[in-house]
């Protein structure tokens, strides 16, 4: 890509100009606009065809190509987050209109870390899930050829692109249906990633899982013809400052098992592997960013299916750390695969563990679909994650890890634990359950991304489908840890 200072606009198919309401009232704030554009703009603005309202997009056909005006709303409310979202959405919309390339004009916008967000937007706009459409794809890949900005910093922009690519990598797997991605396929994707980037990768198949006493992941995977896998990727630089482990829930399809999900509750459950996909995305980002931190990624993969070999309600299973679990609902499977994986991650004695999981419908009820639940046993870790989440525009809400009554309901009359509790506080119950498998004195964060994993319709940086929410927050955290 060519980065240009604003002088004479080059002719691209599409010229995208981002404008706040105040910019429309004062066109002289946009430096060096050429006469042709200035005349068009003042005409449109004086006719009130365009006022810079947030989310407004006006296409103006030019003799060559198109000019797009994208409104950012009021200056006082405009920030990098808004620009990231608006730009990604604007560029995606331009891509849908068959433009082959675009230039973006931001010469009048001066915000801290704008280049980073531009990189993220430029990367994130280019993805929609259309590999299975044989015709009428609604989006043509196009090139962002020029950026007109005075605050452009190539290194930050490059980082933004790496972050975006990591997120898109996760999305591209999370969007695949259960008929094309199952645990062994996840293992093959991890192995391919490891080979490409020189990471280490170890895969535990069902035999090894038995030998390693991984009773949770084996039970959940037992009903499926596709056996479960535990995947361990590692990035190990020479003198690491810290060691961080990520753990992802990788249920390649969640039918509920014998406690089968009713009618349309099963739809979108191909997305129940998003946590594991995010860990793959994070490992890709880490391999490209090369921080001086040792990073481990664990993917706990199984397919939750009903069959003659399924695990059953009433079963009592034994997790990796020896704790026994009475099953009262086979649909509360994520916590069982994570239990084993958290034990294995803890054995690495990392400075922190972050797990990500589409874990509970209760979390979606509590927080809606734009915020993820964050449960952390360590305030410093919580602070760092929340700071990164703010920077990257992925909102979390900190949830309680303490509740005597819910803790009491984890007890089973016949085993050490029961896998599901009363209806109320379901997300907290699940987090408290996971806590039982995290090693002593390890800082640990659990991200419940059940609500944020999937966009019902496109908005901002998200096309319809898998969002891979969380990847950029975790990468950002790794750069600051
Ligand atoms: N994968 C689901 C949680 C989920 C729900 C993710 C909605 C995304 C959207 C999880 O395995 C599940 O089924 N949880 C149950 C737990 C219950 C049986 C205790 C739930 O939330 O209903
Ligand atoms: Mn389930
Ligand atoms: Zn699930």
CSV table of C-alpha atoms and ligand atoms in Angstrom, one decimal:
chain,number,residue,atom,x,y,z
A,1,UNK,CA,0.0,0.0,0.0
A,2,UNK,CA,1.1,3.5,-0.7
A,3,UNK,CA,0.7,6.1,2.0
A,4,UNK,CA,0.2,9.6,0.7
A,5,UNK,CA,0.2,13.0,2.3
A,6,UNK,CA,-2.8,14.9,1.2
A,7,UNK,CA,-2.1,17.0,-1.9
A,8,UNK,CA,-3.6,15.9,-5.2
A,9,UNK,CA,-5.9,13.0,-4.9
A,10,UNK,CA,-5.1,10.0,-7.0
A,11,UNK,CA,-7.8,8.4,-9.0
A,12,UNK,CA,-9.0,5.3,-7.2
A,13,UNK,CA,-12.2,3.5,-7.9
A,14,UNK,CA,-13.4,4.7,-4.5
A,15,UNK,CA,-12.4,7.7,-2.5
A,16,UNK,CA,-13.6,7.4,1.1
A,17,UNK,CA,-13.8,10.6,3.2
A,18,UNK,CA,-14.6,10.4,6.9
A,19,UNK,CA,-16.3,13.5,8.2
A,20,UNK,CA,-17.5,14.6,11.7
A,21,UNK,CA,-20.5,16.9,11.8
A,22,UNK,CA,-18.3,19.9,12.6
A,23,UNK,CA,-16.0,19.1,9.6
A,24,UNK,CA,-19.1,19.6,7.4
A,25,UNK,CA,-19.6,23.0,8.8
A,26,UNK,CA,-16.0,23.9,8.4
A,27,UNK,CA,-14.5,22.4,5.2
A,28,UNK,CA,-11.3,24.4,5.6
A,29,UNK,CA,-10.4,22.0,8.5
A,30,UNK,CA,-9.6,19.5,5.8
A,31,UNK,CA,-6.2,20.5,4.4
A,32,UNK,CA,-5.4,20.7,0.7
A,33,UNK,CA,-8.7,19.5,-0.7
A,34,UNK,CA,-8.5,20.0,-4.4
A,35,UNK,CA,-11.0,22.4,-6.0
A,36,UNK,CA,-13.1,19.7,-7.6
A,37,UNK,CA,-13.7,17.9,-4.4
A,38,UNK,CA,-14.2,21.0,-2.4
A,39,UNK,CA,-16.9,22.2,-4.8
A,40,UNK,CA,-18.7,18.9,-4.7
A,41,UNK,CA,-18.5,18.8,-0.9
A,42,UNK,CA,-19.8,22.3,-0.3
A,43,UNK,CA,-22.7,21.7,-2.7
A,44,UNK,CA,-23.7,18.5,-1.0
A,45,UNK,CA,-23.4,20.0,2.4
A,46,UNK,CA,-25.3,23.2,1.6
A,47,UNK,CA,-28.1,21.2,0.1
A,48,UNK,CA,-28.1,19.2,3.3
A,49,UNK,CA,-27.6,15.9,1.4
A,50,UNK,CA,-24.8,15.1,3.9
A,51,UNK,CA,-24.4,16.4,7.4
A,52,UNK,CA,-21.8,14.0,8.9
A,53,UNK,CA,-24.4,12.1,11.0
A,54,UNK,CA,-23.0,9.0,12.6
A,55,UNK,CA,-23.4,6.0,10.4
A,56,UNK,CA,-24.5,7.9,7.3
A,57,UNK,CA,-22.9,6.9,4.0
A,58,UNK,CA,-23.4,8.8,0.8
A,59,UNK,CA,-22.1,7.6,-2.5
A,60,UNK,CA,-21.4,10.4,-5.1
A,61,UNK,CA,-20.6,9.1,-8.6
A,62,UNK,CA,-17.7,11.0,-10.1
A,63,UNK,CA,-16.6,11.0,-13.7
A,64,UNK,CA,-14.0,8.5,-12.7
A,65,UNK,CA,-15.0,6.2,-9.8
A,66,UNK,CA,-17.0,7.2,-6.7
A,67,UNK,CA,-16.7,9.4,-3.8
A,68,UNK,CA,-18.1,8.0,-0.5
A,69,UNK,CA,-18.8,10.3,2.4
A,70,UNK,CA,-19.0,8.6,5.7
A,71,UNK,CA,-20.4,10.4,8.8
A,72,UNK,CA,-18.7,10.1,12.2
A,73,UNK,CA,-21.2,12.2,14.1
A,74,UNK,CA,-20.3,14.8,16.7
A,75,UNK,CA,-16.6,15.6,17.3
A,76,UNK,CA,-17.0,15.4,21.0
A,77,UNK,CA,-18.1,11.8,20.7
A,78,UNK,CA,-15.7,10.8,18.0
A,79,UNK,CA,-12.8,8.6,19.1
A,80,UNK,CA,-10.5,5.9,17.7
A,81,UNK,CA,-13.0,3.2,18.5
A,82,UNK,CA,-15.6,4.9,16.4
A,83,UNK,CA,-13.2,5.5,13.5
A,84,UNK,CA,-12.1,1.8,13.6
A,85,UNK,CA,-15.7,0.6,13.4
A,86,UNK,CA,-16.8,3.2,10.8
A,87,UNK,CA,-13.9,2.6,8.6
A,88,UNK,CA,-14.2,-1.2,8.6
A,89,UNK,CA,-17.9,-0.9,7.9
A,90,UNK,CA,-17.4,1.7,5.2
A,91,UNK,CA,-14.7,-0.2,3.4
A,92,UNK,CA,-16.7,-3.4,3.5
A,93,UNK,CA,-19.7,-1.6,2.0
A,94,UNK,CA,-17.4,-0.2,-0.7
A,95,UNK,CA,-16.2,-3.8,-1.4
A,96,UNK,CA,-19.8,-4.9,-1.9
A,97,UNK,CA,-20.2,-2.2,-4.5
A,98,UNK,CA,-17.6,-3.9,-6.8
A,99,UNK,CA,-14.9,-1.2,-6.3
A,100,UNK,CA,-11.5,-2.7,-7.0
A,101,UNK,CA,-9.5,-0.3,-4.8
A,102,UNK,CA,-10.0,2.6,-2.4
A,103,UNK,CA,-8.3,5.6,-1.0
A,104,UNK,CA,-9.1,6.9,2.5
A,105,UNK,CA,-8.9,10.5,3.4
A,106,UNK,CA,-8.3,11.2,7.1
A,107,UNK,CA,-6.0,14.2,6.8
A,108,UNK,CA,-8.2,16.2,9.2
A,109,UNK,CA,-8.3,13.5,11.9
A,110,UNK,CA,-5.6,13.5,14.6
A,111,UNK,CA,-6.1,10.9,17.3
A,112,UNK,CA,-3.7,8.9,19.4
A,113,UNK,CA,-2.9,5.5,18.0
A,114,UNK,CA,-5.1,6.2,14.9
A,115,UNK,CA,-2.7,4.3,12.7
A,116,UNK,CA,-3.1,1.1,14.8
A,117,UNK,CA,-6.9,1.3,14.4
A,118,UNK,CA,-6.6,2.0,10.7
A,119,UNK,CA,-4.5,-1.2,10.3
A,120,UNK,CA,-7.1,-3.1,12.3
A,121,UNK,CA,-10.0,-1.7,10.2
A,122,UNK,CA,-8.2,-2.2,6.9
A,123,UNK,CA,-7.5,-5.8,7.8
A,124,UNK,CA,-10.9,-6.6,9.4
A,125,UNK,CA,-13.0,-5.1,6.5
A,126,UNK,CA,-11.7,-7.6,4.0
A,127,UNK,CA,-13.3,-10.7,5.4
A,128,UNK,CA,-16.7,-12.3,4.9
A,129,UNK,CA,-17.6,-16.0,5.1
A,130,UNK,CA,-18.4,-16.8,1.5
A,131,UNK,CA,-16.2,-19.8,0.6
A,132,UNK,CA,-19.3,-21.9,0.0
A,133,UNK,CA,-21.0,-19.5,-2.3
A,134,UNK,CA,-20.5,-20.7,-5.8
A,135,UNK,CA,-21.9,-17.5,-7.3
A,136,UNK,CA,-23.2,-14.1,-6.3
A,137,UNK,CA,-20.5,-13.5,-3.7
A,138,UNK,CA,-21.6,-10.2,-2.1
A,139,UNK,CA,-18.1,-9.0,-1.6
A,140,UNK,CA,-15.2,-8.5,-4.0
A,141,UNK,CA,-11.7,-8.4,-2.5
A,142,UNK,CA,-10.3,-5.0,-3.1
A,143,UNK,CA,-7.1,-3.1,-2.2
A,144,UNK,CA,-6.8,-0.2,0.1
A,145,UNK,CA,-4.3,1.7,-2.1
A,146,UNK,CA,-3.8,5.0,-0.4
A,147,UNK,CA,-4.3,6.6,3.0
A,148,UNK,CA,-4.1,10.4,3.3
A,149,UNK,CA,-3.1,11.1,6.9
A,150,UNK,CA,-0.6,13.3,8.6
A,151,UNK,CA,-0.3,11.1,11.7
A,152,UNK,CA,0.3,7.8,9.8
A,153,UNK,CA,2.8,5.5,11.5
A,154,UNK,CA,3.7,2.4,9.5
A,155,UNK,CA,4.8,0.3,12.4
A,156,UNK,CA,1.5,0.8,14.2
A,157,UNK,CA,-0.4,0.2,11.1
A,158,UNK,CA,1.5,-3.0,10.5
A,159,UNK,CA,0.7,-4.2,14.0
A,160,UNK,CA,-3.0,-3.4,13.4
A,161,UNK,CA,-2.9,-5.6,10.3
A,162,UNK,CA,-1.3,-8.5,12.3
A,163,UNK,CA,-4.0,-8.2,14.9
A,164,UNK,CA,-6.7,-8.2,12.3
A,165,UNK,CA,-5.2,-11.2,10.4
A,166,UNK,CA,-5.2,-13.1,13.7
A,167,UNK,CA,-8.8,-12.4,14.3
A,168,UNK,CA,-9.8,-13.2,10.7
A,169,UNK,CA,-7.9,-16.5,10.9
A,170,UNK,CA,-10.0,-17.4,14.0
A,171,UNK,CA,-13.2,-16.3,12.2
A,172,UNK,CA,-12.5,-18.3,9.1
A,173,UNK,CA,-12.3,-21.6,11.2
A,174,UNK,CA,-15.2,-20.7,13.6
A,175,UNK,CA,-17.5,-20.1,10.7
A,176,UNK,CA,-16.9,-23.6,9.2
A,177,UNK,CA,-19.8,-26.0,10.0
A,178,UNK,CA,-19.5,-29.2,12.0
A,179,UNK,CA,-19.5,-31.2,8.8
A,180,UNK,CA,-16.2,-29.7,7.8
A,181,UNK,CA,-14.4,-29.1,11.1
A,182,UNK,CA,-14.2,-31.6,13.9
A,183,UNK,CA,-11.5,-32.2,16.5
A,184,UNK,CA,-9.0,-33.9,14.3
A,185,UNK,CA,-9.4,-31.1,11.7
A,186,UNK,CA,-8.6,-28.6,14.5
A,187,UNK,CA,-5.5,-30.6,15.2
A,188,UNK,CA,-4.5,-30.5,11.5
A,189,UNK,CA,-5.0,-26.7,11.4
A,190,UNK,CA,-2.9,-26.3,14.5
A,191,UNK,CA,-0.2,-28.5,13.0
A,192,UNK,CA,-0.2,-26.5,9.8
A,193,UNK,CA,0.1,-23.3,11.7
A,194,UNK,CA,3.0,-24.7,13.8
A,195,UNK,CA,4.8,-25.7,10.7
A,196,UNK,CA,4.4,-22.4,9.0
A,197,UNK,CA,5.6,-20.4,12.0
A,198,UNK,CA,8.0,-22.7,13.7
A,199,UNK,CA,5.8,-23.3,16.8
A,200,UNK,CA,5.8,-26.6,18.6
A,201,UNK,CA,2.5,-28.6,18.5
A,202,UNK,CA,1.5,-31.7,20.4
A,203,UNK,CA,-1.8,-33.4,19.8
A,204,UNK,CA,-3.2,-35.9,22.3
A,205,UNK,CA,-5.5,-38.4,20.6
A,206,UNK,CA,-8.1,-40.6,22.4
A,207,UNK,CA,-5.5,-43.2,23.4
A,208,UNK,CA,-3.2,-40.6,24.9
A,209,UNK,CA,-6.1,-38.8,26.5
A,210,UNK,CA,-7.0,-42.0,28.3
A,211,UNK,CA,-3.4,-42.6,29.4
A,212,UNK,CA,-3.3,-39.0,30.7
A,213,UNK,CA,-6.5,-39.4,32.7
A,214,UNK,CA,-8.4,-36.7,30.7
A,215,UNK,CA,-11.8,-37.9,31.9
A,216,UNK,CA,-13.7,-34.7,31.1
A,217,UNK,CA,-12.8,-34.3,27.5
A,218,UNK,CA,-13.2,-38.1,26.9
A,219,UNK,CA,-16.7,-38.1,28.4
A,220,UNK,CA,-17.9,-35.2,26.3
A,221,UNK,CA,-16.4,-36.7,23.1
A,222,UNK,CA,-17.7,-40.2,23.7
A,223,UNK,CA,-21.0,-39.8,21.8
A,224,UNK,CA,-19.4,-38.6,18.6
A,225,UNK,CA,-17.9,-40.6,15.7
A,226,UNK,CA,-15.2,-38.0,15.7
A,227,UNK,CA,-12.9,-38.5,18.6
A,228,UNK,CA,-11.8,-35.7,20.9
A,229,UNK,CA,-8.3,-34.0,20.8
A,230,UNK,CA,-6.3,-31.9,23.2
A,231,UNK,CA,-4.0,-29.6,21.2
A,232,UNK,CA,-1.0,-27.8,22.7
A,233,UNK,CA,0.8,-25.1,20.7
A,234,UNK,CA,3.8,-23.3,22.1
A,235,UNK,CA,5.9,-20.3,21.2
A,236,UNK,CA,9.1,-20.4,23.2
A,237,UNK,CA,11.6,-17.5,22.7
A,238,UNK,CA,15.1,-17.6,24.1
A,239,UNK,CA,14.9,-15.5,27.3
A,240,UNK,CA,11.2,-15.0,28.1
A,241,UNK,CA,10.1,-12.4,30.6
A,242,UNK,CA,6.9,-14.2,31.4
A,243,UNK,CA,5.0,-17.3,30.6
A,244,UNK,CA,1.3,-17.0,29.7
A,245,UNK,CA,-1.1,-19.8,28.8
A,246,UNK,CA,-4.4,-19.6,26.8
A,247,UNK,CA,-7.0,-22.3,26.9
A,248,UNK,CA,-9.9,-22.4,24.5
A,249,UNK,CA,-13.2,-24.4,24.5
A,250,UNK,CA,-13.3,-26.2,21.2
A,251,UNK,CA,-16.7,-27.9,20.9
A,252,UNK,CA,-16.9,-28.4,17.2
A,253,UNK,CA,-20.6,-28.9,17.5
A,254,UNK,CA,-22.8,-28.7,20.6
A,255,UNK,CA,-26.0,-30.6,20.1
A,256,UNK,CA,-26.4,-30.8,23.9
A,257,UNK,CA,-25.7,-34.5,23.9
A,258,UNK,CA,-28.4,-36.7,25.5
A,259,UNK,CA,-29.8,-33.6,27.1
A,260,UNK,CA,-30.4,-32.5,23.5
A,261,UNK,CA,-31.0,-28.9,22.8
A,262,UNK,CA,-34.5,-28.0,21.7
A,263,UNK,CA,-35.2,-26.9,18.1
A,264,UNK,CA,-33.4,-23.7,17.2
A,265,UNK,CA,-31.2,-23.5,20.3
A,266,UNK,CA,-28.9,-25.8,18.3
A,267,UNK,CA,-28.5,-23.3,15.5
A,268,UNK,CA,-25.1,-21.5,15.5
A,269,UNK,CA,-23.7,-24.2,17.8
A,270,UNK,CA,-20.9,-24.7,15.2
A,271,UNK,CA,-19.6,-21.6,16.9
A,272,UNK,CA,-19.1,-23.4,20.1
A,273,UNK,CA,-15.4,-23.9,19.1
A,274,UNK,CA,-14.8,-20.2,19.0
A,275,UNK,CA,-12.6,-20.2,22.1
A,276,UNK,CA,-10.3,-22.7,20.6
A,277,UNK,CA,-10.3,-20.9,17.2
A,278,UNK,CA,-9.4,-17.7,19.1
A,279,UNK,CA,-6.4,-19.5,20.7
A,280,UNK,CA,-5.3,-20.5,17.2
A,281,UNK,CA,-5.6,-16.8,16.1
A,282,UNK,CA,-3.7,-15.6,19.1
A,283,UNK,CA,-0.8,-18.1,18.4
A,284,UNK,CA,-0.7,-16.9,14.8
A,285,UNK,CA,-0.5,-13.3,16.0
A,286,UNK,CA,2.1,-14.2,18.6
A,287,UNK,CA,4.3,-15.9,16.0
A,288,UNK,CA,4.2,-12.7,13.9
A,289,UNK,CA,4.6,-10.2,16.7
A,290,UNK,CA,7.4,-12.2,18.4
A,291,UNK,CA,7.1,-10.9,22.0
A,292,UNK,CA,9.7,-11.9,24.5
A,293,UNK,CA,7.1,-13.9,26.4
A,294,UNK,CA,6.6,-17.7,26.3
A,295,UNK,CA,3.1,-18.4,25.1
A,296,UNK,CA,1.2,-21.7,25.3
A,297,UNK,CA,-2.1,-22.4,23.6
A,298,UNK,CA,-4.3,-25.3,24.6
A,299,UNK,CA,-7.4,-26.3,22.6
A,300,UNK,CA,-9.8,-28.6,24.2
A,301,UNK,CA,-11.7,-30.1,21.3
A,302,UNK,CA,-14.6,-32.5,21.2
A,303,UNK,CA,-18.0,-32.9,19.5
A,304,UNK,CA,-21.0,-33.1,21.9
A,305,UNK,CA,-23.4,-35.6,20.3
A,306,UNK,CA,-26.1,-38.0,21.5
A,307,UNK,CA,-25.6,-41.7,20.6
A,308,UNK,CA,-25.3,-45.1,22.2
A,309,UNK,CA,-21.9,-44.3,23.3
A,310,UNK,CA,-22.6,-40.9,24.8
A,311,UNK,CA,-21.9,-39.9,28.4
A,312,UNK,CA,-25.1,-39.8,30.3
A,313,UNK,CA,-26.9,-37.8,33.0
A,314,UNK,CA,-26.0,-39.5,36.4
A,315,UNK,CA,-22.6,-40.6,35.1
A,316,UNK,CA,-19.7,-39.8,37.5
A,317,UNK,CA,-16.4,-39.0,35.7
A,318,UNK,CA,-12.9,-38.2,37.0
A,319,UNK,CA,-11.0,-35.1,35.7
A,320,UNK,CA,-7.3,-34.8,35.1
A,321,UNK,CA,-6.6,-33.6,38.7
A,322,UNK,CA,-8.5,-36.5,40.2
A,323,UNK,CA,-11.7,-34.6,41.1
A,324,UNK,CA,-14.9,-36.5,40.5
A,325,UNK,CA,-17.8,-34.9,38.7
A,326,UNK,CA,-21.4,-36.0,38.7
A,327,UNK,CA,-23.1,-35.2,35.4
A,328,UNK,CA,-26.6,-33.8,35.8
A,329,UNK,CA,-26.7,-32.2,32.3
A,330,UNK,CA,-24.7,-33.3,29.3
A,331,UNK,CA,-25.3,-29.9,27.7
A,332,UNK,CA,-23.0,-28.3,30.4
A,333,UNK,CA,-20.0,-29.9,28.5
A,334,UNK,CA,-17.7,-26.9,27.9
A,335,UNK,CA,-16.7,-26.8,31.6
A,336,UNK,CA,-15.8,-30.5,31.4
A,337,UNK,CA,-13.3,-30.2,28.5
A,338,UNK,CA,-11.9,-27.0,30.0
A,339,UNK,CA,-11.5,-28.6,33.4
A,340,UNK,CA,-8.9,-31.1,32.0
A,341,UNK,CA,-7.3,-28.4,29.8
A,342,UNK,CA,-6.9,-26.0,32.7
A,343,UNK,CA,-5.2,-28.8,34.7
A,344,UNK,CA,-2.7,-29.3,31.9
A,345,UNK,CA,-2.1,-25.6,31.5
A,346,UNK,CA,-1.6,-25.2,35.2
A,347,UNK,CA,1.1,-27.9,35.1
A,348,UNK,CA,3.2,-25.6,33.0
A,349,UNK,CA,3.3,-23.2,36.0
A,350,UNK,CA,2.5,-20.1,33.9
A,351,UNK,CA,2.4,-16.6,35.3
A,352,UNK,CA,-1.2,-16.3,34.1
A,353,UNK,CA,-3.9,-18.4,32.4
A,354,UNK,CA,-6.6,-16.9,30.3
A,355,UNK,CA,-9.4,-19.2,29.1
A,356,UNK,CA,-12.0,-18.3,26.5
A,357,UNK,CA,-15.2,-20.1,26.0
A,358,UNK,CA,-18.7,-19.9,24.6
A,359,UNK,CA,-19.7,-21.2,28.0
A,360,UNK,CA,-23.2,-20.2,29.1
A,361,UNK,CA,-26.5,-18.9,27.8
A,362,UNK,CA,-26.8,-17.2,31.2
A,363,UNK,CA,-23.9,-14.9,30.4
A,364,UNK,CA,-25.8,-13.8,27.2
A,365,UNK,CA,-28.9,-13.1,29.3
A,366,UNK,CA,-26.9,-11.1,31.8
A,367,UNK,CA,-24.8,-9.0,29.4
A,368,UNK,CA,-26.3,-9.1,25.9
A,369,UNK,CA,-24.4,-9.8,22.8
A,370,UNK,CA,-21.9,-6.9,22.7
A,371,UNK,CA,-20.1,-7.5,26.1
A,372,UNK,CA,-18.3,-10.6,27.2
A,373,UNK,CA,-18.2,-11.8,30.8
A,374,UNK,CA,-14.8,-11.5,32.6
A,375,UNK,CA,-14.1,-13.5,35.7
A,376,UNK,CA,-10.6,-13.0,37.2
A,377,UNK,CA,-9.0,-14.1,40.5
A,378,UNK,CA,-6.4,-11.4,40.4
A,379,UNK,CA,-7.0,-7.6,40.3
A,380,UNK,CA,-3.8,-6.8,38.5
A,381,UNK,CA,-4.5,-9.3,35.7
A,382,UNK,CA,-8.1,-7.9,35.5
A,383,UNK,CA,-6.8,-4.4,35.2
A,384,UNK,CA,-4.5,-5.3,32.4
A,385,UNK,CA,-7.1,-7.2,30.5
A,386,UNK,CA,-9.7,-4.4,30.9
A,387,UNK,CA,-7.1,-1.8,29.7
A,388,UNK,CA,-6.3,-3.8,26.6
A,389,UNK,CA,-10.0,-4.4,25.9
A,390,UNK,CA,-10.7,-0.7,26.0
A,391,UNK,CA,-7.8,0.0,23.6
A,392,UNK,CA,-9.0,-2.6,21.2
A,393,UNK,CA,-12.7,-1.8,21.4
A,394,UNK,CA,-13.7,-5.3,22.6
A,395,UNK,CA,-15.8,-4.6,25.7
A,396,UNK,CA,-15.9,-6.9,28.8
A,397,UNK,CA,-17.8,-6.7,32.0
A,398,UNK,CA,-16.1,-7.9,35.2
A,399,UNK,CA,-18.3,-10.5,37.0
A,400,UNK,CA,-18.1,-11.9,40.5
A,401,UNK,CA,-16.0,-15.0,41.3
A,402,UNK,CA,-17.4,-15.1,44.8
A,403,UNK,CA,-20.8,-16.3,45.8
A,404,UNK,CA,-21.4,-18.5,48.8
A,405,UNK,CA,-24.7,-19.8,47.7
A,406,UNK,CA,-23.6,-20.7,44.2
A,407,UNK,CA,-20.4,-22.2,45.6
A,408,UNK,CA,-22.6,-24.4,47.8
A,409,UNK,CA,-24.5,-25.6,44.8
A,410,UNK,CA,-21.4,-27.0,43.2
A,411,UNK,CA,-21.5,-29.8,45.7
A,412,UNK,CA,-22.8,-33.2,44.6
A,413,UNK,CA,-24.2,-35.8,47.1
A,414,UNK,CA,-22.2,-38.5,45.3
A,415,UNK,CA,-19.1,-36.9,43.9
A,416,UNK,CA,-16.8,-33.9,44.5
A,417,UNK,CA,-18.7,-31.7,42.1
A,418,UNK,CA,-21.8,-31.5,40.0
A,419,UNK,CA,-21.6,-30.1,36.5
A,420,UNK,CA,-24.6,-27.8,36.5
A,421,UNK,CA,-26.5,-25.9,39.1
A,422,UNK,CA,-29.8,-24.0,39.6
A,423,UNK,CA,-31.0,-21.7,36.8
A,424,UNK,CA,-30.0,-18.4,38.4
A,425,UNK,CA,-26.3,-17.3,38.2
A,426,UNK,CA,-25.4,-19.9,35.6
A,427,UNK,CA,-22.4,-18.0,34.3
A,428,UNK,CA,-21.0,-17.6,37.8
A,429,UNK,CA,-21.6,-21.3,38.6
A,430,UNK,CA,-19.6,-22.2,35.5
A,431,UNK,CA,-16.8,-19.9,36.4
A,432,UNK,CA,-16.7,-21.3,40.0
A,433,UNK,CA,-16.6,-24.8,38.5
A,434,UNK,CA,-13.6,-24.0,36.3
A,435,UNK,CA,-11.8,-22.5,39.3
A,436,UNK,CA,-11.6,-26.0,40.8
A,437,UNK,CA,-9.2,-26.9,38.1
A,438,UNK,CA,-6.8,-23.9,38.1
A,439,UNK,CA,-3.5,-24.5,39.9
A,440,UNK,CA,-2.9,-22.9,43.3
A,441,UNK,CA,-1.7,-19.3,43.2
A,442,UNK,CA,-2.0,-18.9,39.4
A,443,UNK,CA,-3.5,-15.7,38.2
A,444,UNK,CA,-6.4,-16.7,36.0
A,445,UNK,CA,-9.0,-15.1,33.9
A,446,UNK,CA,-12.0,-16.7,32.4
A,447,UNK,CA,-13.7,-15.0,29.4
A,448,UNK,CA,-17.3,-16.1,28.7
A,449,UNK,CA,-17.8,-15.2,25.1
A,450,UNK,CA,-21.1,-17.0,24.5
A,451,UNK,CA,-22.8,-13.7,23.6
A,452,UNK,CA,-20.1,-12.0,21.6
A,453,UNK,CA,-18.9,-14.9,19.4
A,454,UNK,CA,-21.5,-14.6,16.7
A,455,UNK,CA,-22.9,-11.5,14.9
A,456,UNK,CA,-26.5,-12.0,13.8
A,457,UNK,CA,-26.1,-9.1,11.4
A,458,UNK,CA,-23.1,-7.2,10.2
A,459,UNK,CA,-22.1,-4.1,12.2
A,460,UNK,CA,-18.8,-2.2,12.6
A,461,UNK,CA,-15.8,-4.4,12.3
A,462,UNK,CA,-18.1,-7.5,12.3
A,463,UNK,CA,-19.5,-9.2,9.2
A,464,UNK,CA,-22.4,-11.6,9.8
A,465,UNK,CA,-21.2,-14.7,11.5
A,466,UNK,CA,-18.2,-15.5,13.7
A,467,UNK,CA,-16.6,-12.4,15.2
A,468,UNK,CA,-13.5,-13.9,16.9
A,469,UNK,CA,-14.2,-11.4,19.7
A,470,UNK,CA,-11.3,-11.4,22.2
A,471,UNK,CA,-8.3,-12.2,19.9
A,472,UNK,CA,-7.1,-8.6,19.8
A,473,UNK,CA,-7.6,-8.0,23.5
A,474,UNK,CA,-5.4,-11.0,24.3
A,475,UNK,CA,-2.7,-9.9,21.8
A,476,UNK,CA,-2.7,-6.4,23.2
A,477,UNK,CA,-2.4,-7.8,26.7
A,478,UNK,CA,0.6,-9.8,25.6
A,479,UNK,CA,2.3,-6.7,24.3
A,480,UNK,CA,1.9,-5.0,27.7
A,481,UNK,CA,2.2,-7.8,30.2
B,1,LIG,N1,-22.5,-23.8,24.3
B,1,LIG,C1,-23.4,-23.6,25.2
B,1,LIG,C2,-23.6,-22.1,25.7
B,1,LIG,C3,-24.1,-21.1,24.7
B,1,LIG,C4,-25.4,-20.7,24.6
B,1,LIG,C5,-23.2,-20.5,23.8
B,1,LIG,C6,-25.8,-19.8,23.7
B,1,LIG,C7,-23.6,-19.6,22.8
B,1,LIG,C8,-25.0,-19.2,22.8
B,1,LIG,C9,-23.1,-24.4,26.5
B,1,LIG,O1,-22.5,-25.6,26.3
B,1,LIG,C10,-24.5,-24.8,27.1
B,1,LIG,O2,-25.2,-25.5,26.5
B,1,LIG,N2,-24.7,-24.2,28.3
B,1,LIG,C11,-25.9,-24.5,29.0
B,1,LIG,C12,-25.5,-24.8,30.4
B,1,LIG,C13,-26.7,-25.4,31.2
B,1,LIG,C14,-27.0,-26.7,30.7
B,1,LIG,C15,-26.2,-25.5,32.6
B,1,LIG,C16,-26.8,-23.2,28.9
B,1,LIG,O3,-26.2,-22.1,28.9
B,1,LIG,O4,-28.0,-23.4,28.7
B,2,LIG,MN1,-23.8,-27.2,25.8
B,3,LIG,ZN1,-21.3,-25.7,24.6
